[in-house]
Short mmCIF file of C-alpha atoms and ligand atoms in Angstrom, two decimals:
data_model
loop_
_atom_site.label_atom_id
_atom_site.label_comp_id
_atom_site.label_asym_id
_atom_site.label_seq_id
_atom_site.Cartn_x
_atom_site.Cartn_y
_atom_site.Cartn_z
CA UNK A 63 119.96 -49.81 -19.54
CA UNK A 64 120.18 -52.51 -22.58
CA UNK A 65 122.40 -50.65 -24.15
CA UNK A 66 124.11 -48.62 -21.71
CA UNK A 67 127.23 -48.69 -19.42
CA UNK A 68 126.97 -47.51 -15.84
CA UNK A 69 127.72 -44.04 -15.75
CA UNK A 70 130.62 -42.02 -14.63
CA UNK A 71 129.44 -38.35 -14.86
CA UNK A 72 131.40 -35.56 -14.17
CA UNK A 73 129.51 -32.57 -13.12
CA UNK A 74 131.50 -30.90 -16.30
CA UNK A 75 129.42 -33.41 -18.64
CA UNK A 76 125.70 -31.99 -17.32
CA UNK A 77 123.88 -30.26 -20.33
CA UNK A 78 123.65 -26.47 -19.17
CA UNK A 79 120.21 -25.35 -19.81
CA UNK A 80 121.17 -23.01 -21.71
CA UNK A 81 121.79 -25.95 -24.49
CA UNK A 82 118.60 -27.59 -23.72
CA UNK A 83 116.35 -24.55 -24.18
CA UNK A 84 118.31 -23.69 -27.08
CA UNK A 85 118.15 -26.80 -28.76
CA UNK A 86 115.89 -28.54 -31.18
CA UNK A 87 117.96 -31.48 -32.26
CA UNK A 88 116.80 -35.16 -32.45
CA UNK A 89 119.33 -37.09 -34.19
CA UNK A 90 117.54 -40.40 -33.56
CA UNK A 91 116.86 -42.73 -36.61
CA UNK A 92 112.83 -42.98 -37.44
CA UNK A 93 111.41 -45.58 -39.06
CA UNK A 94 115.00 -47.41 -40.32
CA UNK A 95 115.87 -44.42 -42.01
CA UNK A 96 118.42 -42.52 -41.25
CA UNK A 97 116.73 -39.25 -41.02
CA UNK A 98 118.05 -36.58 -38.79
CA UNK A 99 115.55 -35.17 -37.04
CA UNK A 100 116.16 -31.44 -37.82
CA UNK A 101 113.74 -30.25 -40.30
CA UNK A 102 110.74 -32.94 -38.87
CA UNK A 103 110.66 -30.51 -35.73
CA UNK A 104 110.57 -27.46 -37.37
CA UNK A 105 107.57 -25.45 -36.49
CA UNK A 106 107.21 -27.36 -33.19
CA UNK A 107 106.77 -25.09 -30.09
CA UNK A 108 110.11 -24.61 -28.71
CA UNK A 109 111.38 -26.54 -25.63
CA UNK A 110 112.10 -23.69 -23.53
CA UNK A 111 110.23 -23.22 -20.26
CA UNK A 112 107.57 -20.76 -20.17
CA UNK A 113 107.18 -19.12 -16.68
CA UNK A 114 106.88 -22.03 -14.20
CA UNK A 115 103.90 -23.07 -13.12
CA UNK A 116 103.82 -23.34 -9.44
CA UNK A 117 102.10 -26.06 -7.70
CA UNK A 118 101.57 -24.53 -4.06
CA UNK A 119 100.77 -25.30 -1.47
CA UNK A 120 102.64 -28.57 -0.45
CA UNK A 121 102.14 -30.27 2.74
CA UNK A 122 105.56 -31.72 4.02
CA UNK A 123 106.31 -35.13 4.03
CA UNK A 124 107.35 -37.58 6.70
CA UNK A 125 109.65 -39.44 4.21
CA UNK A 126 111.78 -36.70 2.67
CA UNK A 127 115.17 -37.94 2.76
CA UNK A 128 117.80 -35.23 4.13
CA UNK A 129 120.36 -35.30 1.75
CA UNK A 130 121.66 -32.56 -1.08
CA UNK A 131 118.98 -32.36 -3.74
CA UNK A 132 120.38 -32.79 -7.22
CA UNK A 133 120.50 -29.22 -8.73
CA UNK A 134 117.07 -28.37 -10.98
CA UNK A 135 119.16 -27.96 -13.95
CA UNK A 136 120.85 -31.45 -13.58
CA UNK A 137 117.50 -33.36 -12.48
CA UNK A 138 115.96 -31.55 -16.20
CA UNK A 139 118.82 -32.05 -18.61
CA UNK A 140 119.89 -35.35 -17.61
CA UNK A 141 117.24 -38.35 -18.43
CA UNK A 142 116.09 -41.16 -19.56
CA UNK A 143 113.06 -40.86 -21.52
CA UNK A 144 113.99 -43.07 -24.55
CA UNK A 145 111.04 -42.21 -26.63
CA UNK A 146 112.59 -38.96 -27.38
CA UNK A 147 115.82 -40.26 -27.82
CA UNK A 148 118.45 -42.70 -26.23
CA UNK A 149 120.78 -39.99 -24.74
CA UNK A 150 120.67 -38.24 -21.77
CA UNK A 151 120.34 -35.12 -23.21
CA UNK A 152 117.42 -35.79 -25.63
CA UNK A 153 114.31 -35.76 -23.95
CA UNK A 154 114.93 -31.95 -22.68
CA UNK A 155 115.69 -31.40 -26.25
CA UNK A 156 113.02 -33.25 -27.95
CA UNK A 157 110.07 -34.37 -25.37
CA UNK A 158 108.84 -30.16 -25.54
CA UNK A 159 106.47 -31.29 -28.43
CA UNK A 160 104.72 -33.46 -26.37
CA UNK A 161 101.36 -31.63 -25.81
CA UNK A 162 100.33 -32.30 -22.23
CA UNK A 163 96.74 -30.88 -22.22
CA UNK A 164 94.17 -32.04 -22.74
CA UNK A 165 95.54 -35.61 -20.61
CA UNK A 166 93.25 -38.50 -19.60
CA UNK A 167 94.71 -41.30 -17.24
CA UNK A 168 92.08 -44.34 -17.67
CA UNK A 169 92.26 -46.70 -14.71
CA UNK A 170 90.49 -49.99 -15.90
CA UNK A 171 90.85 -53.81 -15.37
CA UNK A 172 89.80 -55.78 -12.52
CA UNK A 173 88.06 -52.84 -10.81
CA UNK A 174 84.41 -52.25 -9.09
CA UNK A 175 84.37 -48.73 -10.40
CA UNK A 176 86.65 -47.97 -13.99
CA UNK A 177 87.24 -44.65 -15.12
CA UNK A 178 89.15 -41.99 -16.93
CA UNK A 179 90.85 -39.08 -14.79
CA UNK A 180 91.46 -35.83 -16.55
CA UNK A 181 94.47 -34.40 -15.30
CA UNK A 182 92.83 -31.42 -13.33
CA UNK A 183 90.60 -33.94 -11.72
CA UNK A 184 93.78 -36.10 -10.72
CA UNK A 185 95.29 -32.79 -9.67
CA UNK A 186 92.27 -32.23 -7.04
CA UNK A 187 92.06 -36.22 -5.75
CA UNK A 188 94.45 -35.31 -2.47
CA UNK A 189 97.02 -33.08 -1.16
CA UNK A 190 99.99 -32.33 -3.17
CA UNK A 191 103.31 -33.25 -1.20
CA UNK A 192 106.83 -32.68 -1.53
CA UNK A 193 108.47 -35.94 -1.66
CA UNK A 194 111.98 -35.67 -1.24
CA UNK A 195 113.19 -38.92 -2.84
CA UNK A 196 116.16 -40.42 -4.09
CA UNK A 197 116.64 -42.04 -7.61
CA UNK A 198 118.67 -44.96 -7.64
CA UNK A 199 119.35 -45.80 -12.00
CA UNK A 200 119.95 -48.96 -12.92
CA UNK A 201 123.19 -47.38 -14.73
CA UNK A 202 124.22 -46.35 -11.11
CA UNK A 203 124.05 -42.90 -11.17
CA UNK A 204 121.65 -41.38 -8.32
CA UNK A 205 119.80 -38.33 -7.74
CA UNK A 206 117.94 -36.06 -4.53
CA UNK A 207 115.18 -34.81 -6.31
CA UNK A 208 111.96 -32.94 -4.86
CA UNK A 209 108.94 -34.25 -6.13
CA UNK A 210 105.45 -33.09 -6.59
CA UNK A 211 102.75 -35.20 -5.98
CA UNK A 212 100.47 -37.60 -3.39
CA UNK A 213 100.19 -41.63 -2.60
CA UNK A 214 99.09 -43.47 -5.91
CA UNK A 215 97.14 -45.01 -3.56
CA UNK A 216 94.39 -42.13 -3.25
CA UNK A 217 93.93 -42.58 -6.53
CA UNK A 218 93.83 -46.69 -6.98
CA UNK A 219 91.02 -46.34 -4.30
CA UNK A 220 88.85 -44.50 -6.14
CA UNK A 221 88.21 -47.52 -8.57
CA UNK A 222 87.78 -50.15 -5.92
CA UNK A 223 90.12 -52.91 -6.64
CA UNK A 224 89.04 -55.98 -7.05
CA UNK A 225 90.32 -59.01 -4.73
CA UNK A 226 91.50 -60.77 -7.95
CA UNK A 227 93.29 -57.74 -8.94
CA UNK A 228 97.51 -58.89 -7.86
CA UNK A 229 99.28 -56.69 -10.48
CA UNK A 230 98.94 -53.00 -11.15
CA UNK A 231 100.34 -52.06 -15.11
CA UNK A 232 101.46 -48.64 -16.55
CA UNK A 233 101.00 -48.30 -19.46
CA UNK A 234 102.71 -44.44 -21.57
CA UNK A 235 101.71 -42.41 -23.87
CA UNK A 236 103.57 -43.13 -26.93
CA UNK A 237 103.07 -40.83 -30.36
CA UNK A 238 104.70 -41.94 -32.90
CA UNK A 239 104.36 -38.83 -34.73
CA UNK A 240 106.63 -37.05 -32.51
CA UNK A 241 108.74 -40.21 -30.56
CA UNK A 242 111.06 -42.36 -31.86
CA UNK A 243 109.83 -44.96 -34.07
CA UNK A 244 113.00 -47.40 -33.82
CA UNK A 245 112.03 -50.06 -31.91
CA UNK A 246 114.40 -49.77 -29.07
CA UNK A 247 111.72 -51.11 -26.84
CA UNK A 248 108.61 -52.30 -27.45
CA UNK A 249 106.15 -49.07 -27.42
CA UNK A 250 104.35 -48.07 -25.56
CA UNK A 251 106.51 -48.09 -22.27
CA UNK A 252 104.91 -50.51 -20.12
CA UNK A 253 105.49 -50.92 -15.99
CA UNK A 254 104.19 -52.97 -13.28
CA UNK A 255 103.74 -53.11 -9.74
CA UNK A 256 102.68 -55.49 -7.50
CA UNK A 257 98.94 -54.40 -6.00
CA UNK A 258 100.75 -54.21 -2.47
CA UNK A 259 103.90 -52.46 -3.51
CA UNK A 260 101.62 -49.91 -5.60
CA UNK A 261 99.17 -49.06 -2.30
CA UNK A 262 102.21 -48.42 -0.58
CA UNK A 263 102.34 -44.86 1.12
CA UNK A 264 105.96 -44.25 -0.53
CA UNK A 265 104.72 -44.96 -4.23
CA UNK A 266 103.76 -41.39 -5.67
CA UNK A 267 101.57 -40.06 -8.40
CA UNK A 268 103.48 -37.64 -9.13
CA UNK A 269 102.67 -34.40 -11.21
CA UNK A 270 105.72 -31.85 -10.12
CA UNK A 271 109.05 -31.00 -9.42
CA UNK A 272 110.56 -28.34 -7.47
CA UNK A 273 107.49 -27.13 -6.52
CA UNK A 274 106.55 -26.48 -10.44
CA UNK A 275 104.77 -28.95 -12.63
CA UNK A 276 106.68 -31.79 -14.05
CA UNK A 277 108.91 -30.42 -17.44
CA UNK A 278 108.32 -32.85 -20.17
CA UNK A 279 111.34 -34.41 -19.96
CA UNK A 280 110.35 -35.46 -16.29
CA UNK A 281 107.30 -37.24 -17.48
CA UNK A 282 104.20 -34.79 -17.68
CA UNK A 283 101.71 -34.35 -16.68
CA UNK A 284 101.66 -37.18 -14.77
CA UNK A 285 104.40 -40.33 -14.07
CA UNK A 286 104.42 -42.85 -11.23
CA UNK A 287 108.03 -42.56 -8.93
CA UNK A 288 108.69 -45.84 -7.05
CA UNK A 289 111.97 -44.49 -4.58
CA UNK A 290 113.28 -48.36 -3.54
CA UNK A 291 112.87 -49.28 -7.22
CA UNK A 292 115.35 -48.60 -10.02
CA UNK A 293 114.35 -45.99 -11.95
CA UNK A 294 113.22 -47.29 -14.76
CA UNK A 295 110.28 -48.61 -12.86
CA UNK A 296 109.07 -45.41 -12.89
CA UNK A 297 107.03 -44.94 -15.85
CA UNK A 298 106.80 -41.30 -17.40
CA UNK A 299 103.58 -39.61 -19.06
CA UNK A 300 101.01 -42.21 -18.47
CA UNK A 301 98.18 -43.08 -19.84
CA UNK A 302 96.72 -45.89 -18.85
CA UNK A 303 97.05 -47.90 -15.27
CA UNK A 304 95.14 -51.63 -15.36
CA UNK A 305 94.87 -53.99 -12.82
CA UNK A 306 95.54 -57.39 -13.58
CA UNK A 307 96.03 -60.28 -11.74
CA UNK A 308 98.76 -62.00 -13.49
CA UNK A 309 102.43 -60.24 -13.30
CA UNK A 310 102.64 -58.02 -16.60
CA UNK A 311 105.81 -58.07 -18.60
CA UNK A 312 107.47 -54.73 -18.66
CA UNK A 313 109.10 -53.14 -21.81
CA UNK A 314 112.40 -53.87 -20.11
CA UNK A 315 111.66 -57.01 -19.26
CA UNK A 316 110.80 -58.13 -22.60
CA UNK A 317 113.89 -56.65 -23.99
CA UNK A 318 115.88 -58.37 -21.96
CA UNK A 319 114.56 -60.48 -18.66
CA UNK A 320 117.82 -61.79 -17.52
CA UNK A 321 118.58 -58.02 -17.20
CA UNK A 322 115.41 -56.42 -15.69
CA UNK A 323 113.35 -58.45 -13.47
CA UNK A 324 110.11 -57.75 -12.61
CA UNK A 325 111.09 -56.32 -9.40
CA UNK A 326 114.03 -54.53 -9.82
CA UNK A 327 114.36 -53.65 -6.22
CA UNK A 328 117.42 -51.56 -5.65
CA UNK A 329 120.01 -53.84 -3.60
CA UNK A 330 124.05 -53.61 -3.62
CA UNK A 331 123.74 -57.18 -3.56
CA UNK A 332 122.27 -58.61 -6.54
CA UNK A 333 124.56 -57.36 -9.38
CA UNK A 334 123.12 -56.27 -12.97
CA UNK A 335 125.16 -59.22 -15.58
CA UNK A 336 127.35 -56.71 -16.99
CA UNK A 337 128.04 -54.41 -13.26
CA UNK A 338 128.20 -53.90 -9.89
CA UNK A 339 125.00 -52.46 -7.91
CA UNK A 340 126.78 -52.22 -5.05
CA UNK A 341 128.03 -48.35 -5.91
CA UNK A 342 126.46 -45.51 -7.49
CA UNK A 343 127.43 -42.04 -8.30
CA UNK A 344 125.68 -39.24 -7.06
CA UNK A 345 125.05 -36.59 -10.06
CA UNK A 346 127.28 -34.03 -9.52
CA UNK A 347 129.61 -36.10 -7.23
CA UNK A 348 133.40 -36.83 -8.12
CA UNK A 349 133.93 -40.07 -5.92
CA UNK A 350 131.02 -43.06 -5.89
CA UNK A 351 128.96 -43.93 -2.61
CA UNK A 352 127.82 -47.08 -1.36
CA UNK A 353 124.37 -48.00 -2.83
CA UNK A 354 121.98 -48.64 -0.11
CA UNK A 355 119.10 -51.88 0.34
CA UNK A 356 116.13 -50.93 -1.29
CA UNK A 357 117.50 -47.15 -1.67
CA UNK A 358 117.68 -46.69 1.96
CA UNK A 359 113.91 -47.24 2.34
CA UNK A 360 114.50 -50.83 3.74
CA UNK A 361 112.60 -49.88 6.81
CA UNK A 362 109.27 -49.13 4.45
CA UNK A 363 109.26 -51.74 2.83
CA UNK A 364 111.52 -54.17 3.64
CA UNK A 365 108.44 -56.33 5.10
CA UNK A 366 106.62 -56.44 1.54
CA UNK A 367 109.57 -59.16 0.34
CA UNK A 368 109.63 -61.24 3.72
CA UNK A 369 110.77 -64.53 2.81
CA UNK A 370 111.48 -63.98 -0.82
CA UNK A 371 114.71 -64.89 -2.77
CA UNK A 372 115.55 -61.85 -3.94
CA UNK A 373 118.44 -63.43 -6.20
CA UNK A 374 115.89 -64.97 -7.68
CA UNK A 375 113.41 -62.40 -8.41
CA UNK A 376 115.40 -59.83 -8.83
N1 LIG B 281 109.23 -43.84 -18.74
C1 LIG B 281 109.08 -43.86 -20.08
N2 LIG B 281 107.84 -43.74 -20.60
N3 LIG B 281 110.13 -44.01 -20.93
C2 LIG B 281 111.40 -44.17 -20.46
O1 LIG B 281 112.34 -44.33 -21.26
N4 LIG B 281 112.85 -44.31 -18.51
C3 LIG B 281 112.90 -44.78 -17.12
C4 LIG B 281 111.93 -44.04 -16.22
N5 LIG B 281 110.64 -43.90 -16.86
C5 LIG B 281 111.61 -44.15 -19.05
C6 LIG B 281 110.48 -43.95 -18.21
C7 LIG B 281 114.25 -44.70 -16.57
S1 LIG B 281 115.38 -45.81 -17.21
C8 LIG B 281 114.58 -43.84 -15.57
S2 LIG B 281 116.12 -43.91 -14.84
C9 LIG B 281 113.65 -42.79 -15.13
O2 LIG B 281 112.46 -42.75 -15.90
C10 LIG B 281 114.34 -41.45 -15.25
O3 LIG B 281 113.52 -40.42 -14.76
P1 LIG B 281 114.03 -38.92 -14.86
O4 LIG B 281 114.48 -38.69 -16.26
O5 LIG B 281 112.88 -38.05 -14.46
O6 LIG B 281 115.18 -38.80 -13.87
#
């Protein structure tokens, strides 16, 4: 990301969960000070998984890919989630205070029918899948991993979208009694989709993991997962979703455009400035692999860029 190198993980360097569950540390800077994080999260419930909470049963899915899913410990351990912290280990060590219940998602903007979804209502809107998807990172360091969750599309027809509606924003939570308060990007986390790419069939809701609901750290209760997109697309813990008609500016973007276009499609052939894209190393993987055109999902949704530069909007 902005201020990241691709990575080059060992399997050696993934946080054990052992250390995550054990851990309460969040050395991140608040406020310009340089206050270590220790003593603010005393008292805080602990960040080790109570029993999993299964969410069964899944209907299979058409689009799961069939590759080696990234081991649970390694998909939980290893994130980005920067407002609990810039490294990878952080959020499993920090994002535990985040209380995920009671959780409204409010769906508003250019809509026939706005509304707020609690997160048992969005729970019951359709089917829960298992999407086996791959996560291409911008960094270019991929994952397999087994999602929980169903079409965002079920849900964005529930409002009625409007025809002037084009864009589709995400919009986090963002607490800054318990996140990082150093403006490393501009809070709340904000996403967008284009209407078109966020109705498509591969864009999930998604609420779950490995059959269990979604660990903090993943982005509970409830984060969108875009599989041709880079990963940072796919915004965690959200709050709101508005439909616009004019492209929104992401947090990314507005850290840094000529790094993080609005699109952000995966593809080996547009390189970030300061790397390659064509590569990517599996987690858990000594030697890198080719990265694939839009993720390897070119044949979804290839058609939804017809005719489009995609140098230029990149
Ligand atoms: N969403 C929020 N709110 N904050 C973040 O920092 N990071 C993004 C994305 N969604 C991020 C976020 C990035 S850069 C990636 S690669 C993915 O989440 C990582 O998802 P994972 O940790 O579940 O693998």
């Amino acid at each position: 990301m902005l201020i990241r190198r691709p990575a080059d993980i060992a399997p050696s360097e993934i946080t054990p969960r052992a250390l995550f569950e054990d851990r309460r540390r969040f050395l991140q800077t608040l406020s310009g000070g340089a206050v270590a994080g220790a003593a603010l999260w005393a008292g805080f419930p602990s960040t080790a998984r109570a029993a999993p909470q299964k969410l069964a049963p899944l209907t299979p899915s058409p689009f799961n890919v069939k590759e080696d899913k990234t081991p649970y410990k390694a998909v939980t351990t290893y994130n980005n989630f920067y407002e609990f912290g810039t490294d990878k280990e952080d959020p499993a060590a920090n994002a535990g205070v985040m209380a995920t219940r009671p959780w409204t998602v409010k769906v508003e903007g250019l809509v026939g029918k706005p509304r707020s979804f609690d997160i048992d209502e969005i729970l019951k809107l359709a089917p829960l899948e298992e999407r086996i998807y791959r996560l291409r990172c911008v960094e270019a360091w991929s994952m397999v991993i087994p999602w929980v969750g169903f079409p965002l599309a079920a849900l964005l027809k529930q409002v009625e979208p409007q025809g002037s509606a084009k864009y589709v924003e995400f919009i986090s939570h963002y607490d800054p009694k318990i996140m990082l308060r150093r403006p490393v990007l501009d809070w709340p986390y904000r996403e967008g989709l284009r209407l078109d790419e966020a109705m498509h069939p591969l864009t999930l809701l998604t609420v779950g993991l490995y059959g269990e609901v979604l660990p903090n750290q993943n982005g509970a209760p409830v984060r969108i997962v875009v599989p041709w997109k880079y990963g940072f697309k796919s915004a965690k813990s959200i709050v709101t979703i508005r439909l616009v008609e004019r492209e929104p500016v992401s947090s990314w973007t507005q850290a840094n455009a000529a790094e993080y276009g609005f699109y952000s499609n995966v593809n080996p052939n547009v390189d970030h400035p300061r790397w390659t894209q064509s590569k990517e190393r599996r987690i858990g993987e000594f030697s890198k692999r080719p990265t694939l055109m839009f993720n390897g999902y070119a044949d979804q949704v290839a058609r939804l860029y017809q005719g489009m530069d995609l140098q230029k909007y990149y």
